[in-house]
mmCIF file of N, CA and C in Angstrom:
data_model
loop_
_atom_site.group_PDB
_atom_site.id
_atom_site.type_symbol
_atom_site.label_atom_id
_atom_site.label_comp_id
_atom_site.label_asym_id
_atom_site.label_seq_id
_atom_site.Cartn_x
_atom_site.Cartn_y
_atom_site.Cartn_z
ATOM 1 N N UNK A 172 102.690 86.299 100.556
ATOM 2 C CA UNK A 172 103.557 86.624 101.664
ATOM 3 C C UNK A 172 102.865 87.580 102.640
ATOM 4 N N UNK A 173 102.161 89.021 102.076
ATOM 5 C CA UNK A 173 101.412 90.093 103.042
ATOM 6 C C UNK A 173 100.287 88.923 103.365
ATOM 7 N N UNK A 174 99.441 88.217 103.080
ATOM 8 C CA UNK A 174 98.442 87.192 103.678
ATOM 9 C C UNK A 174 99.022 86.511 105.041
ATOM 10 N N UNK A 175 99.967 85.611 104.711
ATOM 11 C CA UNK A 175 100.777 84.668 105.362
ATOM 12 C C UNK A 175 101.553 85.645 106.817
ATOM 13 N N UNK A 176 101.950 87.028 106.298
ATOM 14 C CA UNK A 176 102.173 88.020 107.780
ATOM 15 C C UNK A 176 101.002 88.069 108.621
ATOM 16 N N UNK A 177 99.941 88.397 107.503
ATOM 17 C CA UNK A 177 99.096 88.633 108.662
ATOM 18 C C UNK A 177 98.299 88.205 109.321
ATOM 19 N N UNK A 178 98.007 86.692 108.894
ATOM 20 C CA UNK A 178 97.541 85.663 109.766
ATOM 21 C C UNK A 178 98.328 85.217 110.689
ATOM 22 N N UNK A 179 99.734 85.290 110.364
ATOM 23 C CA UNK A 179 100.373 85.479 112.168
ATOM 24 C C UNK A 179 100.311 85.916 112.846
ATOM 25 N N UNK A 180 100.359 87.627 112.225
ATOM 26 C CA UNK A 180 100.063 88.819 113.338
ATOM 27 C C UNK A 180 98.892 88.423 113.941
ATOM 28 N N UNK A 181 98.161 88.147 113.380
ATOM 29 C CA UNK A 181 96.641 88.123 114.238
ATOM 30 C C UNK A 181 96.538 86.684 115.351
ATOM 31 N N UNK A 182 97.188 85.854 115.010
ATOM 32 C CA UNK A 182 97.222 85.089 116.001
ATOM 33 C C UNK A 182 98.269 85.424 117.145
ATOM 34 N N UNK A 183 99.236 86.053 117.004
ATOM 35 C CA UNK A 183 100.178 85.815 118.036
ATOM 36 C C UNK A 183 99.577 87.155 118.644
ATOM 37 N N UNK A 184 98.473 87.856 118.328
ATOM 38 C CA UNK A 184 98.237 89.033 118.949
ATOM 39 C C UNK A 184 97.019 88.399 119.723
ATOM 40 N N UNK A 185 96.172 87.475 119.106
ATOM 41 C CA UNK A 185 95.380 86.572 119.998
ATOM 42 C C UNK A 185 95.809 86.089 121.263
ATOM 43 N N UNK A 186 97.036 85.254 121.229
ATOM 44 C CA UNK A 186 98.073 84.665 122.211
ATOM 45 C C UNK A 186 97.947 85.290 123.319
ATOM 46 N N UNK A 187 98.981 86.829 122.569
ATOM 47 C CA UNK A 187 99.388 87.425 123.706
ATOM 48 C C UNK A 187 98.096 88.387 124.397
ATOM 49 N N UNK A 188 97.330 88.025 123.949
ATOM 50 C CA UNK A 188 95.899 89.242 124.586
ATOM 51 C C UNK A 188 96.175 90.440 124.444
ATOM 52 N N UNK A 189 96.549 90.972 122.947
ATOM 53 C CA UNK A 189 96.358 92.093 122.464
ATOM 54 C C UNK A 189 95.283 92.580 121.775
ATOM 55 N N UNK A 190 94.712 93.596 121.519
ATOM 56 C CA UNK A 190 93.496 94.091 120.388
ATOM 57 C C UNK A 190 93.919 94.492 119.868
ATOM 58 N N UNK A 191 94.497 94.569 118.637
ATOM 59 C CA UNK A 191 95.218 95.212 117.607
ATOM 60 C C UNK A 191 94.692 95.150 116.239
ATOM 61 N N UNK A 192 94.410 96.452 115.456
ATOM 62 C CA UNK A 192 93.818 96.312 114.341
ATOM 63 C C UNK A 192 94.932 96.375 113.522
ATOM 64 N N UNK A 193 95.185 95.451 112.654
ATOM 65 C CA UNK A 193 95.802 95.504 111.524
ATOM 66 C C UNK A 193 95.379 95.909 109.639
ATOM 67 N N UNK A 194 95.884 97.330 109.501
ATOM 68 C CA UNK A 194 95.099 97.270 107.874
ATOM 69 C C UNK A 194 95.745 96.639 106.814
ATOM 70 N N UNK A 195 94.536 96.665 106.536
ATOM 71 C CA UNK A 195 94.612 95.538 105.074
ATOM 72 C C UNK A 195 95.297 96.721 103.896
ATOM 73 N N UNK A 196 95.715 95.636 103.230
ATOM 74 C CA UNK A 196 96.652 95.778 102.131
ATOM 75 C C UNK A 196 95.857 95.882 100.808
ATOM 76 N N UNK A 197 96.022 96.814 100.162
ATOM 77 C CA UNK A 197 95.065 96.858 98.869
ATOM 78 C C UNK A 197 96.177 97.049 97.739
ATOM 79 N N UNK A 198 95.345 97.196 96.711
ATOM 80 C CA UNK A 198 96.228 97.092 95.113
ATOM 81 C C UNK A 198 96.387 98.933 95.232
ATOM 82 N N UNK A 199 95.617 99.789 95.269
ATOM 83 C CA UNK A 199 95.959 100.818 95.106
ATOM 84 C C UNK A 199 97.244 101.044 96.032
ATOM 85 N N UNK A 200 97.234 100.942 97.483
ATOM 86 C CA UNK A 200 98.277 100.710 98.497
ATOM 87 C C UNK A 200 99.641 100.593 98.095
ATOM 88 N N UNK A 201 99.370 99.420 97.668
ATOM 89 C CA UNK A 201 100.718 98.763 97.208
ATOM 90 C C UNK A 201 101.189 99.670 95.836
ATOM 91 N N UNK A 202 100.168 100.014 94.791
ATOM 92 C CA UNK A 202 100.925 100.492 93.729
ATOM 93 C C UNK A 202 101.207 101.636 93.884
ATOM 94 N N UNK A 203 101.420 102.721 95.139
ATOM 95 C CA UNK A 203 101.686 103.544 95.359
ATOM 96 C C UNK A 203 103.046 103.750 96.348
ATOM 97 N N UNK A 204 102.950 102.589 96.594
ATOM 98 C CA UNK A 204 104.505 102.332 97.769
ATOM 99 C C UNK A 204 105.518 101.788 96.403
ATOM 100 N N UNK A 205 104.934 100.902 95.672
ATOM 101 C CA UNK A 205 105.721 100.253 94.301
ATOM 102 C C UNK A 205 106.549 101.877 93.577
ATOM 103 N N UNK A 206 105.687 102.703 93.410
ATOM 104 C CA UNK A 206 105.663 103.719 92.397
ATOM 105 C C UNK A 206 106.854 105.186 93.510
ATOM 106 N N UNK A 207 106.509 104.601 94.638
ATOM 107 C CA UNK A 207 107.521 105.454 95.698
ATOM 108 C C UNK A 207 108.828 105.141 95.554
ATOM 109 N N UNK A 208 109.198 104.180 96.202
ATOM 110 C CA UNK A 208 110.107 103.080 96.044
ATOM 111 C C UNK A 208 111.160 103.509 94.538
ATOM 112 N N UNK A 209 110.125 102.937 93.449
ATOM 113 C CA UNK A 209 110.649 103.092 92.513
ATOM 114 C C UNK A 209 111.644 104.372 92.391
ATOM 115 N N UNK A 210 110.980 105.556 92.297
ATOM 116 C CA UNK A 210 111.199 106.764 92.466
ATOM 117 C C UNK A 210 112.405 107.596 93.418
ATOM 118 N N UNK A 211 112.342 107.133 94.631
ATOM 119 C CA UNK A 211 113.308 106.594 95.921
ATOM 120 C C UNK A 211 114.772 105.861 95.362
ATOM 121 N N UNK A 212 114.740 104.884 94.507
ATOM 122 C CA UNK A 212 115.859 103.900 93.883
ATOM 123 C C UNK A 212 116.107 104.220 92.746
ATOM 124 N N UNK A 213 115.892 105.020 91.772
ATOM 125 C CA UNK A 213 116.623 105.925 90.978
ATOM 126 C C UNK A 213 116.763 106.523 91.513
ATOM 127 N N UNK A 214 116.222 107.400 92.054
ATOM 128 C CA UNK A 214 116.762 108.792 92.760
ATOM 129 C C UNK A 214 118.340 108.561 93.373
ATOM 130 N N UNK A 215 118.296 107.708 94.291
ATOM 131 C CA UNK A 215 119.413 107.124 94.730
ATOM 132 C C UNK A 215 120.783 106.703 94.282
ATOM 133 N N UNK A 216 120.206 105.611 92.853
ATOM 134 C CA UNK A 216 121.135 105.181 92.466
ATOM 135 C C UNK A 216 121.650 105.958 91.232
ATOM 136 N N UNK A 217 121.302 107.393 90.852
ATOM 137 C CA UNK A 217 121.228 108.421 90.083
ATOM 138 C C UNK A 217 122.624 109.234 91.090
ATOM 139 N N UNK A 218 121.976 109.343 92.226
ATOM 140 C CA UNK A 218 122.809 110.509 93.128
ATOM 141 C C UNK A 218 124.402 109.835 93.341
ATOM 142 N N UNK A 219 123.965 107.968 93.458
ATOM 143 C CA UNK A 219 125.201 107.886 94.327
ATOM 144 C C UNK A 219 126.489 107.312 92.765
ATOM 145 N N UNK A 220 125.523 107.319 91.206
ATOM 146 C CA UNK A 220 126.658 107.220 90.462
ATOM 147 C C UNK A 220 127.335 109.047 90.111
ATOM 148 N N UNK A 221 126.824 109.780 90.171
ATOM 149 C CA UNK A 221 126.839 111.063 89.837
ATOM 150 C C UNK A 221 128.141 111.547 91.178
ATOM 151 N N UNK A 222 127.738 111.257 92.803
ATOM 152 C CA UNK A 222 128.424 111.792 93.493
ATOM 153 C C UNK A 222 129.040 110.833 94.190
ATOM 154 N N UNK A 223 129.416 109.577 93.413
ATOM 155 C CA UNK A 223 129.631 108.230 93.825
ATOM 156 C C UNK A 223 129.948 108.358 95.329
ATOM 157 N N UNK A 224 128.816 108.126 95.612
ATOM 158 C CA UNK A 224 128.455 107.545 97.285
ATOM 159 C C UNK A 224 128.217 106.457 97.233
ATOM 160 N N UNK A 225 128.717 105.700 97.471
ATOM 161 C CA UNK A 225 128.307 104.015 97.542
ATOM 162 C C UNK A 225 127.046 103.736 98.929
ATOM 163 N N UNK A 226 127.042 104.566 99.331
ATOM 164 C CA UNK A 226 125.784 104.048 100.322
ATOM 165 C C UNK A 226 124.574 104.820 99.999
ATOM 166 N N UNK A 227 124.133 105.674 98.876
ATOM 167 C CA UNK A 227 123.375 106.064 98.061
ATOM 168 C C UNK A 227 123.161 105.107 97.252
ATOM 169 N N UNK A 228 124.017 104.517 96.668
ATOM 170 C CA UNK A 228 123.907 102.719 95.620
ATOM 171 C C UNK A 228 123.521 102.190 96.263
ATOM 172 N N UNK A 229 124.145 101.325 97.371
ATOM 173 C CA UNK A 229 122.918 100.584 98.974
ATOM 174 C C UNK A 229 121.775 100.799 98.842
ATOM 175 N N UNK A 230 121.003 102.058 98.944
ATOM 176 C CA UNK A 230 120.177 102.378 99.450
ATOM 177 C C UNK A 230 119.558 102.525 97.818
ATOM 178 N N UNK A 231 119.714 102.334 96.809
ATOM 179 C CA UNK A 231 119.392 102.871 95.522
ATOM 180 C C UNK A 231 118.893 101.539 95.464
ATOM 181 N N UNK A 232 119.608 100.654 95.328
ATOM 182 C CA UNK A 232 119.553 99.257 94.953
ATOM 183 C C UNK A 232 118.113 98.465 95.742
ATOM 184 N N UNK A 233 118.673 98.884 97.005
ATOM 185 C CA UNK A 233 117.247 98.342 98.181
ATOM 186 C C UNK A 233 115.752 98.456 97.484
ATOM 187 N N UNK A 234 115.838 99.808 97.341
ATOM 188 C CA UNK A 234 114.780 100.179 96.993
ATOM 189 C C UNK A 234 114.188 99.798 95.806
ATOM 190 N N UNK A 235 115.093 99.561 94.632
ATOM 191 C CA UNK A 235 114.587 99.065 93.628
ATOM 192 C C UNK A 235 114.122 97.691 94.132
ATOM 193 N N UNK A 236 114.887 97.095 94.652
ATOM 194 C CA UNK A 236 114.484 95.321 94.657
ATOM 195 C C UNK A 236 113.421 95.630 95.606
ATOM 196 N N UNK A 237 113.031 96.771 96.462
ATOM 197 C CA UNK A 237 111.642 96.781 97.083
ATOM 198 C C UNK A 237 110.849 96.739 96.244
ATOM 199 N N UNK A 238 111.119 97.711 95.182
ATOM 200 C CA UNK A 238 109.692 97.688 94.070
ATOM 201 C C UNK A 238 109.806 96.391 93.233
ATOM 202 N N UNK A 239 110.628 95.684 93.258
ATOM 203 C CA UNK A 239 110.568 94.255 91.970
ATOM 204 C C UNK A 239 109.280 93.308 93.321
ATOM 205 N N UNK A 240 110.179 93.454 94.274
ATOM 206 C CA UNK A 240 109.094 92.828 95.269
ATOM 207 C C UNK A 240 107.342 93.168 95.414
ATOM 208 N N UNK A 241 107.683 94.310 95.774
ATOM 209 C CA UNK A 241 106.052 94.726 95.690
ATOM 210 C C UNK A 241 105.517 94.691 94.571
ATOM 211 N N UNK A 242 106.018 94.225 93.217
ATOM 212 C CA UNK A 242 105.274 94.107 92.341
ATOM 213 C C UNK A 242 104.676 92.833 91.908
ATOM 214 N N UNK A 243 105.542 91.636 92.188
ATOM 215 C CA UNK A 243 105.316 90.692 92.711
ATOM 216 C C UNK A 243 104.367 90.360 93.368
ATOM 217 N N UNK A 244 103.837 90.879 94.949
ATOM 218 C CA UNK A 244 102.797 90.590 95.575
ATOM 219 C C UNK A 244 101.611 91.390 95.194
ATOM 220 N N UNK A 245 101.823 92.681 94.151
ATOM 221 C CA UNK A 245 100.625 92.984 94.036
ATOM 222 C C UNK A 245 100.159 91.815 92.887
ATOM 223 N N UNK A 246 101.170 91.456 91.896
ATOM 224 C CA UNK A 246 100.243 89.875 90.940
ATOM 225 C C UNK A 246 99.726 88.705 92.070
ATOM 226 N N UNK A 247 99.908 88.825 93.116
ATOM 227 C CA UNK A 247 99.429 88.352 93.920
ATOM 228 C C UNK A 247 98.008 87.855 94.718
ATOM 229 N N UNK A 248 97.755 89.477 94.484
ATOM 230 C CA UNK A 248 96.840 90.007 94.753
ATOM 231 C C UNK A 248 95.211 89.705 94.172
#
């Protein structure tokens, strides 16, 4: 999927006659946004059963399924 973004980006930045550097995506990268995330979505979904905020759960939840995702594309990788 991060491959498949960014061979678009780079063409539609061709298109439009932009110079735009785009960085690359590495395994350390990713397992550090994975390991954020993670961290971020307990945290969250910790706060919002404790002070039941339901938009702390939202935002708890997001984040976890960010990290199921990014873990995903880092086997990707």
């Amino acid at each position: 999927m991060i491959k498949k973004l960014d061979e678009t980006l780079t063409r539609v930045n061709k298109v439009a006659g932009v110079n735009m550097n785009i960085p690359k995506v590495t395994k350390s990268k990713l397992k550090y946004s994975r390991y954020l995330t993670t961290v971020v979505g307990i945290g969250g979904l910790t706060l919002g059963v404790i002070g039941s905020s339901k938009s702390l759960l939202v935002l708890g939840t997001i984040s976890v399924l960010s990290s199921i995702a990014t873990t995903n594309e880092l086997r990707k990788l």
